[in-house]
Structure formats: structure tokens, C-alpha cells
Amino acid sequence: MTRTHRWIGRSLLALTASIGLSSCAVSDPTQFYALSRAAAPRASTASASIAMSSVDGTGIVGIGVGPVIVPGYLDRNQIVIRTGTDQVQISTFHRWAEPLEDGIARVLAEEIAARVPTERVVVFPWRGLVARTIQYQIVVAVLRFDARQGGNVTLDARWRILTRDGQELALRRSTVVQDVESAGYEPVVAAMGRTLGILGQEIATEIRALPRDEEARR
């Protein structure tokens, strides 16, 4: 091998190593977010405790949350921001850490569990022995769940309460709006969590008003 060939070979190796180091140095800018239940004010928690005391505590109520159905434009990993009446922006680098419908069901279950006197609140899907403990099933169809940065979050959903054999006990539609406190995606996600907390409170209030079924009384 001539000196020229050796020099070319060394140069190629150095260039390859430089490219490799540069690619390793570039960090992934993607950020991941998870919905969470906002802590309830003390006054709200106290009033909820008084209301829950009216529920018959001799049996254990089993509640199943789900399935949650989201519209196609939300059925993705990316967070969706509404930029106009009929226009949305799909973020490339701001994504959900779990499927959106799973996050919605989880937060609703946490809120309901905090307001209904039972330890048996489970998230869809369920099977086997767990399925037989469910007295009420909450099915949620999300019509809209998006935000305007620096504006507000709108949650529009229809929800049903079913018995274990599929009988419909309640059918409601809830529209909840919460302000986004500042710019950025983290305040958007926080506002979305607050809307779910309010929806969970509405569902829990409806559950507490329902009569227990005959099987649960035995």
C-alpha cells in the first residue's frame, strides 16, 4: 500500500469516527407526558366524604372504568393542539407516555375511587374473578379533548353507567373547560388532568345516587 493510500484510509477512518461521535452527541428532543389527577381542595374532599357516607357500606361496590373511546384525530401518540375551529396541530416532539384512552381511564378511576367508598375500582379490560366483582361499568365516548396553548382545554364526552349485565342506568353528556395557566405543553397536560378530575367527580356523584342491585344486597 502506498503512502497516499494509507493517508486516504486514515482520513476515511477519522471521518467515520467523527460522524459516529456526532450522532451519539445528538439527544432525542422528544418529551413524554402522562395525565394525572389534580389534588382536590380540602373543601371539596370534605363535602365528598359527607356525600359518600350515604352509600350503603354493608357490601363492597365494584366499579369498572372503560372502555374509553377517543376520536380518530386523538388516537395517536402525539399531543394535539387546536389552532382553529377546524384545524389542529400534531406535535412531533411532545407525546403521550401511554395511549391516551388508557390515561383517561386511569385518571377517571383514581378520581372515582377517591369519591366512592370502595377499593374495587378497576380499569378496562378485566376478566375472570375481577369481572364478577363489578357492579357498575362506566363507558366513556370522548367527542373532543384538546387545548389551545395559552387558552383553554375542552373535554366533551358522553358517558354511560351500566350494570354487569349491560342494563343502562344513566346516560349523560359532560362538557368541561379549564384554562391553561401558561404557555407550553406541561400546563396543557395539567389542565387536561383537571378536566378529567371534574368529569370523574360528576360520574362519582351519579354512582353515589344509584341504588345497589339486588345481588350486591345479599
C-alpha atoms as an extended CHARMM CRD file, in Angstrom:
* protein
*
       218  EXT
         1         1  MET       CA              0.0000000000        0.0000000000        0.0000000000  PROA      1               0.0000000000
         2         2  THR       CA              1.4010000000        3.4020000000       -0.9940000000  PROA      2               0.0000000000
         3         3  ARG       CA              1.7520000000        6.3470000000        1.3820000000  PROA      3               0.0000000000
         4         4  THR       CA             -1.0970000000        8.0820000000       -0.4510000000  PROA      4               0.0000000000
         5         5  HSD       CA             -3.4130000000        5.1090000000        0.0140000000  PROA      5               0.0000000000
         6         6  ARG       CA             -2.5300000000        4.8950000000        3.7080000000  PROA      6               0.0000000000
         7         7  TRP       CA             -3.3010000000        8.6100000000        4.1490000000  PROA      7               0.0000000000
         8         8  ILE       CA             -6.6850000000        8.2220000000        2.4040000000  PROA      8               0.0000000000
         9         9  GLY       CA             -7.5210000000        5.2220000000        4.6000000000  PROA      9               0.0000000000
        10        10  ARG       CA             -6.6870000000        7.1150000000        7.8030000000  PROA      10              0.0000000000
        11        11  SER       CA             -8.7590000000       10.0870000000        6.6600000000  PROA      11              0.0000000000
        12        12  LEU       CA            -11.7870000000        7.8970000000        5.9630000000  PROA      12              0.0000000000
        13        13  LEU       CA            -11.4970000000        6.2270000000        9.3710000000  PROA      13              0.0000000000
        14        14  ALA       CA            -11.2400000000        9.6050000000       11.0940000000  PROA      14              0.0000000000
        15        15  LEU       CA            -14.2730000000       10.9060000000        9.1890000000  PROA      15              0.0000000000
        16        16  THR       CA            -16.3200000000        7.8140000000       10.0810000000  PROA      16              0.0000000000
        17        17  ALA       CA            -15.4020000000        8.1300000000       13.7580000000  PROA      17              0.0000000000
        18        18  SER       CA            -16.2720000000       11.8360000000       13.7240000000  PROA      18              0.0000000000
        19        19  ILE       CA            -19.7010000000       11.1520000000       12.2150000000  PROA      19              0.0000000000
        20        20  GLY       CA            -20.3370000000        8.4080000000       14.7870000000  PROA      20              0.0000000000
        21        21  LEU       CA            -19.4220000000       10.6570000000       17.7000000000  PROA      21              0.0000000000
        22        22  SER       CA            -21.5840000000       13.4770000000       16.3260000000  PROA      22              0.0000000000
        23        23  SER       CA            -24.6190000000       11.2160000000       16.0290000000  PROA      23              0.0000000000
        24        24  CYS       CA            -24.1450000000        9.9740000000       19.5950000000  PROA      24              0.0000000000
        25        25  ALA       CA            -23.9240000000       13.5290000000       20.8770000000  PROA      25              0.0000000000
        26        26  VAL       CA            -27.3220000000       14.4980000000       19.4310000000  PROA      26              0.0000000000
        27        27  SER       CA            -30.0030000000       13.8750000000       22.0780000000  PROA      27              0.0000000000
        28        28  ASP       CA            -33.5790000000       12.9540000000       21.2810000000  PROA      28              0.0000000000
        29        29  PRO       CA            -35.6810000000       16.1230000000       21.7840000000  PROA      29              0.0000000000
        30        30  THR       CA            -38.9030000000       14.1660000000       22.2790000000  PROA      30              0.0000000000
        31        31  GLN       CA            -40.6560000000       14.7820000000       25.6070000000  PROA      31              0.0000000000
        32        32  PHE       CA            -43.2400000000       12.4270000000       27.1000000000  PROA      32              0.0000000000
        33        33  TYR       CA            -46.2060000000       13.3560000000       29.2860000000  PROA      33              0.0000000000
        34        34  ALA       CA            -48.6550000000       11.4540000000       31.4850000000  PROA      34              0.0000000000
        35        35  LEU       CA            -52.0710000000       12.6390000000       32.6120000000  PROA      35              0.0000000000
        36        36  SER       CA            -52.5200000000       12.9310000000       36.3630000000  PROA      36              0.0000000000
        37        37  ARG       CA            -55.3340000000       13.6370000000       38.7690000000  PROA      37              0.0000000000
        38        38  ALA       CA            -55.2140000000       17.1160000000       40.2800000000  PROA      38              0.0000000000
        39        39  ALA       CA            -55.3370000000       17.1950000000       44.0770000000  PROA      39              0.0000000000
        40        40  ALA       CA            -58.8070000000       18.1800000000       45.2680000000  PROA      40              0.0000000000
        41        41  PRO       CA            -59.1630000000       21.2380000000       47.5200000000  PROA      41              0.0000000000
        42        42  ARG       CA            -59.8810000000       20.4220000000       51.1690000000  PROA      42              0.0000000000
        43        43  ALA       CA            -63.4410000000       21.7720000000       50.9690000000  PROA      43              0.0000000000
        44        44  SER       CA            -64.2410000000       19.5330000000       48.0280000000  PROA      44              0.0000000000
        45        45  THR       CA            -62.7740000000       16.4820000000       49.7400000000  PROA      45              0.0000000000
        46        46  ALA       CA            -64.8180000000       17.1150000000       52.9070000000  PROA      46              0.0000000000
        47        47  SER       CA            -68.0830000000       17.5430000000       51.0350000000  PROA      47              0.0000000000
        48        48  ALA       CA            -67.3510000000       14.3640000000       49.0710000000  PROA      48              0.0000000000
        49        49  SER       CA            -66.8000000000       12.4160000000       52.2940000000  PROA      49              0.0000000000
        50        50  ILE       CA            -70.1700000000       13.5530000000       53.6750000000  PROA      50              0.0000000000
        51        51  ALA       CA            -71.9150000000       12.5940000000       50.4540000000  PROA      51              0.0000000000
        52        52  MET       CA            -70.2530000000        9.1770000000       50.3730000000  PROA      52              0.0000000000
        53        53  SER       CA            -71.4410000000        8.3550000000       53.8620000000  PROA      53              0.0000000000
        54        54  SER       CA            -74.9720000000        7.9990000000       52.4960000000  PROA      54              0.0000000000
        55        55  VAL       CA            -73.9950000000        4.9730000000       50.4120000000  PROA      55              0.0000000000
        56        56  ASP       CA            -74.8290000000        1.5830000000       51.9240000000  PROA      56              0.0000000000
        57        57  GLY       CA            -71.4970000000        0.3690000000       53.2690000000  PROA      57              0.0000000000
        58        58  THR       CA            -72.5640000000       -3.1880000000       54.0940000000  PROA      58              0.0000000000
        59        59  GLY       CA            -71.4030000000       -4.5070000000       50.7110000000  PROA      59              0.0000000000
        60        60  ILE       CA            -68.3790000000       -3.8160000000       48.5280000000  PROA      60              0.0000000000
        61        61  VAL       CA            -69.1390000000       -1.9330000000       45.3270000000  PROA      61              0.0000000000
        62        62  GLY       CA            -67.0970000000       -2.9830000000       42.3120000000  PROA      62              0.0000000000
        63        63  ILE       CA            -66.6580000000       -0.3390000000       39.6080000000  PROA      63              0.0000000000
        64        64  GLY       CA            -65.1180000000       -0.8590000000       36.1970000000  PROA      64              0.0000000000
        65        65  VAL       CA            -63.9450000000        2.1320000000       34.1720000000  PROA      65              0.0000000000
        66        66  GLY       CA            -63.8530000000        1.6510000000       30.4180000000  PROA      66              0.0000000000
        67        67  PRO       CA            -63.6390000000        1.1540000000       27.6490000000  PROA      67              0.0000000000
        68        68  VAL       CA            -62.7760000000        4.7520000000       26.7960000000  PROA      68              0.0000000000
        69        69  ILE       CA            -63.2170000000        5.5830000000       23.1180000000  PROA      69              0.0000000000
        70        70  VAL       CA            -61.3920000000        8.5460000000       21.5790000000  PROA      70              0.0000000000
        71        71  PRO       CA            -61.9420000000       10.1100000000       18.1310000000  PROA      71              0.0000000000
        72        72  GLY       CA            -59.5210000000        9.2850000000       15.3480000000  PROA      72              0.0000000000
        73        73  TYR       CA            -57.6680000000       12.5870000000       15.4550000000  PROA      73              0.0000000000
        74        74  LEU       CA            -56.6910000000       11.8980000000       19.0880000000  PROA      74              0.0000000000
        75        75  ASP       CA            -55.8730000000        8.2220000000       18.5830000000  PROA      75              0.0000000000
        76        76  ARG       CA            -52.1220000000        8.7900000000       18.3130000000  PROA      76              0.0000000000
        77        77  ASN       CA            -49.0200000000        9.1820000000       20.4630000000  PROA      77              0.0000000000
        78        78  GLN       CA            -48.5730000000       12.8770000000       19.6820000000  PROA      78              0.0000000000
        79        79  ILE       CA            -50.3070000000       15.6060000000       21.6820000000  PROA      79              0.0000000000
        80        80  VAL       CA            -52.8660000000       17.5070000000       19.6140000000  PROA      80              0.0000000000
        81        81  ILE       CA            -53.2980000000       21.2770000000       19.9250000000  PROA      81              0.0000000000
        82        82  ARG       CA            -56.2750000000       23.0660000000       18.3660000000  PROA      82              0.0000000000
        83        83  THR       CA            -55.1900000000       26.0570000000       16.2960000000  PROA      83              0.0000000000
        84        84  GLY       CA            -58.5500000000       26.9500000000       14.7590000000  PROA      84              0.0000000000
        85        85  THR       CA            -62.1730000000       25.9120000000       14.5740000000  PROA      85              0.0000000000
        86        86  ASP       CA            -61.3960000000       23.1670000000       12.0670000000  PROA      86              0.0000000000
        87        87  GLN       CA            -57.6230000000       22.9620000000       12.3290000000  PROA      87              0.0000000000
        88        88  VAL       CA            -55.2960000000       21.1410000000       14.7140000000  PROA      88              0.0000000000
        89        89  GLN       CA            -51.5490000000       20.8820000000       15.1370000000  PROA      89              0.0000000000
        90        90  ILE       CA            -49.9750000000       17.4940000000       15.8200000000  PROA      90              0.0000000000
        91        91  SER       CA            -46.7800000000       17.8390000000       17.8140000000  PROA      91              0.0000000000
        92        92  THR       CA            -43.7370000000       15.8970000000       16.6680000000  PROA      92              0.0000000000
        93        93  PHE       CA            -41.7040000000       16.1080000000       19.8710000000  PROA      93              0.0000000000
        94        94  HSD       CA            -44.4110000000       16.1900000000       22.5820000000  PROA      94              0.0000000000
        95        95  ARG       CA            -46.0090000000       12.7910000000       23.0730000000  PROA      95              0.0000000000
        96        96  TRP       CA            -48.0940000000       10.7450000000       25.4910000000  PROA      96              0.0000000000
        97        97  ALA       CA            -46.2490000000        8.2250000000       27.6350000000  PROA      97              0.0000000000
        98        98  GLU       CA            -49.2060000000        5.8240000000       27.2650000000  PROA      98              0.0000000000
        99        99  PRO       CA            -52.1880000000        5.5230000000       24.9110000000  PROA      99              0.0000000000
       100       100  LEU       CA            -54.4840000000        8.4840000000       25.5420000000  PROA      100             0.0000000000
       101       101  GLU       CA            -57.5280000000        6.3080000000       26.2380000000  PROA      101             0.0000000000
       102       102  ASP       CA            -55.5520000000        4.4240000000       28.9070000000  PROA      102             0.0000000000
       103       103  GLY       CA            -54.5170000000        7.6650000000       30.5800000000  PROA      103             0.0000000000
       104       104  ILE       CA            -58.0970000000        8.9520000000       30.5790000000  PROA      104             0.0000000000
       105       105  ALA       CA            -59.4230000000        5.7200000000       32.1160000000  PROA      105             0.0000000000
       106       106  ARG       CA            -56.6860000000        5.6950000000       34.7570000000  PROA      106             0.0000000000
       107       107  VAL       CA            -57.3200000000        9.2660000000       35.9230000000  PROA      107             0.0000000000
       108       108  LEU       CA            -61.0990000000        8.7690000000       35.9710000000  PROA      108             0.0000000000
       109       109  ALA       CA            -60.6540000000        5.5860000000       38.0160000000  PROA      109             0.0000000000
       110       110  GLU       CA            -58.4300000000        7.4280000000       40.5100000000  PROA      110             0.0000000000
       111       111  GLU       CA            -60.9820000000       10.2330000000       40.8880000000  PROA      111             0.0000000000
       112       112  ILE       CA            -63.9250000000        7.8630000000       41.2840000000  PROA      112             0.0000000000
       113       113  ALA       CA            -62.0050000000        5.7450000000       43.8040000000  PROA      113             0.0000000000
       114       114  ALA       CA            -61.3370000000        8.8780000000       45.8680000000  PROA      114             0.0000000000
       115       115  ARG       CA            -65.0410000000        9.7630000000       45.9980000000  PROA      115             0.0000000000
       116       116  VAL       CA            -66.8880000000        6.4350000000       46.2020000000  PROA      116             0.0000000000
       117       117  PRO       CA            -66.3360000000        4.2080000000       49.2710000000  PROA      117             0.0000000000
       118       118  THR       CA            -64.8250000000        1.1680000000       47.5960000000  PROA      118             0.0000000000
       119       119  GLU       CA            -61.3850000000       -0.2730000000       46.9930000000  PROA      119             0.0000000000
       120       120  ARG       CA            -62.5910000000       -2.1370000000       43.9210000000  PROA      120             0.0000000000
       121       121  VAL       CA            -62.1730000000        0.2860000000       41.0460000000  PROA      121             0.0000000000
       122       122  VAL       CA            -60.5650000000       -1.3580000000       38.0400000000  PROA      122             0.0000000000
       123       123  VAL       CA            -59.6950000000       -0.2060000000       34.5340000000  PROA      123             0.0000000000
       124       124  PHE       CA            -60.7820000000       -1.9910000000       31.3390000000  PROA      124             0.0000000000
       125       125  PRO       CA            -60.0230000000       -4.6650000000       30.2480000000  PROA      125             0.0000000000
       126       126  TRP       CA            -60.9030000000       -7.0290000000       33.0910000000  PROA      126             0.0000000000
       127       127  ARG       CA            -61.6630000000      -10.7390000000       33.1720000000  PROA      127             0.0000000000
       128       128  GLY       CA            -62.2340000000      -13.7040000000       35.4200000000  PROA      128             0.0000000000
       129       129  LEU       CA            -62.8770000000      -13.1050000000       39.1080000000  PROA      129             0.0000000000
       130       130  VAL       CA            -62.4250000000       -9.3380000000       38.7260000000  PROA      130             0.0000000000
       131       131  ALA       CA            -65.2390000000       -9.1680000000       36.1760000000  PROA      131             0.0000000000
       132       132  ARG       CA            -67.6140000000      -10.8650000000       38.6210000000  PROA      132             0.0000000000
       133       133  THR       CA            -66.9970000000       -8.2210000000       41.2920000000  PROA      133             0.0000000000
       134       134  ILE       CA            -68.0750000000       -5.3240000000       39.0680000000  PROA      134             0.0000000000
       135       135  GLN       CA            -71.4510000000       -3.8380000000       39.9000000000  PROA      135             0.0000000000
       136       136  TYR       CA            -71.1940000000       -0.7150000000       37.7560000000  PROA      136             0.0000000000
       137       137  GLN       CA            -69.3540000000       -0.1950000000       34.4680000000  PROA      137             0.0000000000
       138       138  ILE       CA            -68.5010000000        3.2890000000       33.1830000000  PROA      138             0.0000000000
       139       139  VAL       CA            -68.2400000000        3.5600000000       29.4000000000  PROA      139             0.0000000000
       140       140  VAL       CA            -66.8780000000        6.8520000000       28.0540000000  PROA      140             0.0000000000
       141       141  ALA       CA            -67.0130000000        8.1510000000       24.4700000000  PROA      141             0.0000000000
       142       142  VAL       CA            -64.7980000000       11.2160000000       24.0910000000  PROA      142             0.0000000000
       143       143  LEU       CA            -66.0670000000       13.6320000000       21.4620000000  PROA      143             0.0000000000
       144       144  ARG       CA            -63.3900000000       16.2750000000       21.9390000000  PROA      144             0.0000000000
       145       145  PHE       CA            -60.3360000000       16.5650000000       24.1800000000  PROA      145             0.0000000000
       146       146  ASP       CA            -57.8390000000       19.1760000000       23.0760000000  PROA      146             0.0000000000
       147       147  ALA       CA            -56.3420000000       22.5080000000       24.0180000000  PROA      147             0.0000000000
       148       148  ARG       CA            -55.3970000000       25.9080000000       22.7460000000  PROA      148             0.0000000000
       149       149  GLN       CA            -51.9760000000       26.8770000000       24.0880000000  PROA      149             0.0000000000
       150       150  GLY       CA            -52.4060000000       29.8930000000       26.3150000000  PROA      150             0.0000000000
       151       151  GLY       CA            -56.1800000000       29.4200000000       26.0500000000  PROA      151             0.0000000000
       152       152  ASN       CA            -58.1660000000       26.5320000000       27.4850000000  PROA      152             0.0000000000
       153       153  VAL       CA            -58.7590000000       22.7920000000       27.3680000000  PROA      153             0.0000000000
       154       154  THR       CA            -62.1430000000       21.4440000000       26.3090000000  PROA      154             0.0000000000
       155       155  LEU       CA            -63.3050000000       17.9620000000       27.2550000000  PROA      155             0.0000000000
       156       156  ASP       CA            -66.6020000000       16.9160000000       25.6920000000  PROA      156             0.0000000000
       157       157  ALA       CA            -67.7040000000       13.3530000000       26.4430000000  PROA      157             0.0000000000
       158       158  ARG       CA            -70.7430000000       11.1100000000       26.6060000000  PROA      158             0.0000000000
       159       159  TRP       CA            -70.6840000000        8.5220000000       29.3750000000  PROA      159             0.0000000000
       160       160  ARG       CA            -72.8920000000        5.6750000000       30.4890000000  PROA      160             0.0000000000
       161       161  ILE       CA            -73.2400000000        3.6900000000       33.6740000000  PROA      161             0.0000000000
       162       162  LEU       CA            -74.1350000000        0.0510000000       33.0430000000  PROA      162             0.0000000000
       163       163  THR       CA            -74.9170000000       -2.8690000000       35.3020000000  PROA      163             0.0000000000
       164       164  ARG       CA            -72.8240000000       -6.0110000000       34.9900000000  PROA      164             0.0000000000
       165       165  ASP       CA            -75.4470000000       -7.4870000000       32.6580000000  PROA      165             0.0000000000
       166       166  GLY       CA            -75.4230000000       -4.4260000000       30.3880000000  PROA      166             0.0000000000
       167       167  GLN       CA            -78.5140000000       -2.6050000000       31.6170000000  PROA      167             0.0000000000
       168       168  GLU       CA            -78.1400000000        1.1570000000       31.2180000000  PROA      168             0.0000000000
       169       169  LEU       CA            -78.6140000000        3.0600000000       34.4650000000  PROA      169             0.0000000000
       170       170  ALA       CA            -77.5240000000        6.5130000000       33.3100000000  PROA      170             0.0000000000
       171       171  LEU       CA            -76.5890000000        8.3030000000       30.0900000000  PROA      171             0.0000000000
       172       172  ARG       CA            -75.0130000000       11.7310000000       30.3680000000  PROA      172             0.0000000000
       173       173  ARG       CA            -73.0060000000       14.2340000000       28.3630000000  PROA      173             0.0000000000
       174       174  SER       CA            -70.4350000000       16.4260000000       30.0830000000  PROA      174             0.0000000000
       175       175  THR       CA            -68.5380000000       19.3980000000       28.6910000000  PROA      175             0.0000000000
       176       176  VAL       CA            -65.7110000000       20.6680000000       30.8940000000  PROA      176             0.0000000000
       177       177  VAL       CA            -63.4910000000       23.6630000000       30.1280000000  PROA      177             0.0000000000
       178       178  GLN       CA            -60.3470000000       24.5670000000       32.0600000000  PROA      178             0.0000000000
       179       179  ASP       CA            -57.9320000000       27.4400000000       31.4800000000  PROA      179             0.0000000000
       180       180  VAL       CA            -54.3310000000       26.7100000000       30.5060000000  PROA      180             0.0000000000
       181       181  GLU       CA            -52.3550000000       28.7040000000       33.0310000000  PROA      181             0.0000000000
       182       182  SER       CA            -49.2920000000       29.4650000000       30.8870000000  PROA      182             0.0000000000
       183       183  ALA       CA            -47.5700000000       28.6640000000       27.6030000000  PROA      183             0.0000000000
       184       184  GLY       CA            -46.0400000000       25.2590000000       26.9530000000  PROA      184             0.0000000000
       185       185  TYR       CA            -47.1630000000       21.6610000000       26.8990000000  PROA      185             0.0000000000
       186       186  GLU       CA            -46.8350000000       20.9160000000       30.6120000000  PROA      186             0.0000000000
       187       187  PRO       CA            -49.5690000000       23.4580000000       31.5490000000  PROA      187             0.0000000000
       188       188  VAL       CA            -51.7340000000       21.9890000000       28.7760000000  PROA      188             0.0000000000
       189       189  VAL       CA            -51.3960000000       18.4690000000       30.2110000000  PROA      189             0.0000000000
       190       190  ALA       CA            -52.0980000000       19.7790000000       33.7260000000  PROA      190             0.0000000000
       191       191  ALA       CA            -55.2950000000       21.4610000000       32.5220000000  PROA      191             0.0000000000
       192       192  MET       CA            -56.3530000000       18.2460000000       30.7900000000  PROA      192             0.0000000000
       193       193  GLY       CA            -55.8860000000       16.4020000000       34.0860000000  PROA      193             0.0000000000
       194       194  ARG       CA            -58.1310000000       18.9350000000       35.8280000000  PROA      194             0.0000000000
       195       195  THR       CA            -60.9090000000       18.4560000000       33.2750000000  PROA      195             0.0000000000
       196       196  LEU       CA            -60.7750000000       14.6990000000       33.8500000000  PROA      196             0.0000000000
       197       197  GLY       CA            -60.9320000000       15.2740000000       37.5870000000  PROA      197             0.0000000000
       198       198  ILE       CA            -64.1530000000       17.2550000000       37.1900000000  PROA      198             0.0000000000
       199       199  LEU       CA            -65.6300000000       14.5830000000       34.9210000000  PROA      199             0.0000000000
       200       200  GLY       CA            -64.6740000000       11.9280000000       37.4690000000  PROA      200             0.0000000000
       201       201  GLN       CA            -66.4610000000       13.9080000000       40.1770000000  PROA      201             0.0000000000
       202       202  GLU       CA            -69.6330000000       14.0420000000       38.0650000000  PROA      202             0.0000000000
       203       203  ILE       CA            -69.5170000000       10.2940000000       37.4710000000  PROA      203             0.0000000000
       204       204  ALA       CA            -68.8800000000        9.5790000000       41.1590000000  PROA      204             0.0000000000
       205       205  THR       CA            -71.8550000000       11.7530000000       42.1560000000  PROA      205             0.0000000000
       206       206  GLU       CA            -74.0760000000        9.7850000000       39.7830000000  PROA      206             0.0000000000
       207       207  ILE       CA            -72.7950000000        6.4660000000       41.1540000000  PROA      207             0.0000000000
       208       208  ARG       CA            -73.4770000000        7.5070000000       44.7520000000  PROA      208             0.0000000000
       209       209  ALA       CA            -77.0770000000        8.3270000000       43.7970000000  PROA      209             0.0000000000
       210       210  LEU       CA            -77.7230000000        4.9000000000       42.2550000000  PROA      210             0.0000000000
       211       211  PRO       CA            -79.4830000000        2.1130000000       44.1790000000  PROA      211             0.0000000000
       212       212  ARG       CA            -77.4900000000       -1.0310000000       44.8330000000  PROA      212             0.0000000000
       213       213  ASP       CA            -78.5360000000       -4.0280000000       42.8110000000  PROA      213             0.0000000000
       214       214  GLU       CA            -80.1980000000       -6.9860000000       44.4500000000  PROA      214             0.0000000000
       215       215  GLU       CA            -77.1890000000       -9.2690000000       44.1290000000  PROA      215             0.0000000000
       216       216  ALA       CA            -74.9890000000       -6.7800000000       45.9880000000  PROA      216             0.0000000000
       217       217  ARG       CA            -77.5160000000       -6.7000000000       48.8560000000  PROA      217             0.0000000000
       218       218  ARG       CA            -77.2120000000      -10.4130000000       49.5540000000  PROA      218             0.0000000000
